[in-house]
Short mmCIF file of C-alpha atoms in Angstrom, two decimals:
data_model
loop_
_atom_site.label_atom_id
_atom_site.label_comp_id
_atom_site.label_asym_id
_atom_site.label_seq_id
_atom_site.Cartn_x
_atom_site.Cartn_y
_atom_site.Cartn_z
CA MET A 545 25.69 -5.99 30.97
CA THR A 546 24.68 -9.55 30.54
CA ASP A 547 23.92 -10.90 27.07
CA ALA A 548 20.54 -11.50 28.07
CA LEU A 549 19.69 -7.75 28.63
CA THR A 550 21.40 -6.67 25.52
CA ALA A 551 19.54 -9.01 23.57
CA ASP A 552 16.33 -7.86 25.25
CA ARG A 553 17.22 -4.09 24.43
CA LYS A 554 17.16 -5.33 20.32
CA TRP A 555 13.41 -5.46 20.47
CA ALA A 556 11.05 -2.77 20.30
CA GLN A 557 10.54 -0.81 23.57
CA LEU A 558 6.84 0.04 23.44
CA ASP A 559 4.12 -0.40 26.11
CA SER A 560 2.45 -3.05 23.61
CA PRO A 561 3.88 -4.96 20.51
CA TRP A 562 0.46 -4.19 19.06
CA GLU A 563 1.26 -0.48 18.93
CA VAL A 564 3.98 -0.77 16.42
CA GLU A 565 2.84 0.51 13.08
CA GLY A 566 1.85 -2.37 10.57
CA VAL A 567 1.63 -5.11 13.05
CA ILE A 568 -2.32 -5.34 13.32
CA ASP A 569 -2.57 -5.20 9.42
CA ARG A 570 -0.12 -7.98 8.87
CA PHE A 571 -1.53 -9.91 11.62
CA LYS A 572 -5.06 -9.74 9.74
CA GLU A 573 -3.29 -10.47 6.37
CA LEU A 574 -2.02 -13.61 8.02
CA TYR A 575 -5.34 -14.81 9.80
CA ALA A 576 -6.96 -14.61 6.38
CA ILE A 577 -4.30 -16.97 4.73
CA LYS A 578 -6.13 -20.00 3.57
CA PRO A 579 -5.28 -22.43 5.40
CA PRO A 580 -4.51 -20.35 7.98
CA PRO A 581 -1.07 -20.49 9.84
CA SER A 582 -1.24 -21.75 13.56
CA PHE A 583 -1.05 -18.76 16.25
CA THR A 584 2.52 -19.88 16.96
CA GLU A 585 3.54 -19.52 13.44
CA MET A 586 1.75 -16.09 13.13
CA SER A 587 3.30 -14.80 16.71
CA ALA A 588 6.69 -16.05 15.35
CA LYS A 589 6.39 -14.44 12.08
CA LEU A 590 5.12 -10.96 13.65
CA SER A 591 8.02 -11.26 16.06
CA GLY A 592 10.67 -11.50 13.52
CA GLU A 593 9.37 -8.91 10.95
CA PHE A 594 8.62 -6.11 13.58
CA LYS A 595 11.31 -7.09 15.81
CA VAL A 596 8.79 -7.52 18.73
CA ARG A 597 7.60 -10.04 21.08
CA ILE A 598 4.16 -11.40 20.36
CA SER A 599 3.29 -14.70 22.25
CA ARG A 600 0.82 -17.17 20.88
CA ASN A 601 -1.74 -16.34 23.70
CA ALA A 602 -1.38 -12.33 22.77
CA ALA A 603 -2.19 -13.58 19.30
CA ILE A 604 -5.03 -15.36 20.18
CA GLY A 605 -6.33 -12.58 22.55
CA LYS A 606 -5.94 -10.05 19.63
CA ALA A 607 -7.86 -12.18 17.58
CA MET A 608 -10.89 -12.60 19.50
CA ARG A 609 -10.65 -8.52 20.73
CA LEU A 610 -10.54 -7.67 17.06
CA GLY A 611 -13.59 -9.83 16.45
CA LEU A 612 -12.15 -11.91 13.49
CA PRO A 613 -13.85 -15.12 12.77
CA LYS A 614 -13.25 -18.24 14.59
CA ARG A 615 -11.04 -20.49 12.90
CA ASN A 616 -11.61 -24.28 12.51
CA GLY A 617 -10.17 -25.70 15.25
CA SER A 618 -9.21 -29.89 15.80
CA GLY A 619 -12.32 -31.14 16.24
CA PHE A 620 -12.35 -31.27 20.08
CA SER A 621 -15.26 -28.88 20.54
CA GLN A 622 -17.29 -31.14 18.30
CA PHE A 623 -16.00 -34.37 20.40
CA ASN A 624 -16.82 -32.38 23.87
CA ALA A 625 -20.50 -31.36 22.47
CA GLU A 626 -21.04 -34.88 21.60
CA ARG A 627 -19.81 -36.29 24.80
CA ARG A 628 -21.81 -33.82 26.72
CA GLN A 629 -25.03 -34.72 25.03
CA ALA A 630 -24.33 -38.62 25.55
CA ARG A 631 -24.19 -37.62 29.14
CA LEU A 632 -27.62 -35.74 28.97
CA ASP A 633 -29.14 -38.81 27.16
CA ALA A 634 -28.00 -41.36 29.54
#
């Protein structure tokens, strides 16, 4: 057996990493921290704590499906809204 396969077997073998007891509660705790960690940081922390694989995109999707409040972004949304309005005004 290759090392990669052996390493893969150390992770939880479930259909979804979100099924592991406590993962969603811990995710909500991390999400509520002010200032919030990035989704990359949260997914890495959850993956390490619960020995599951959770990607950044999986964390973003779960936040949306749970209906968690949107987080302040980097301002690109506001920038795009201003550009869009400028085009409409022109």
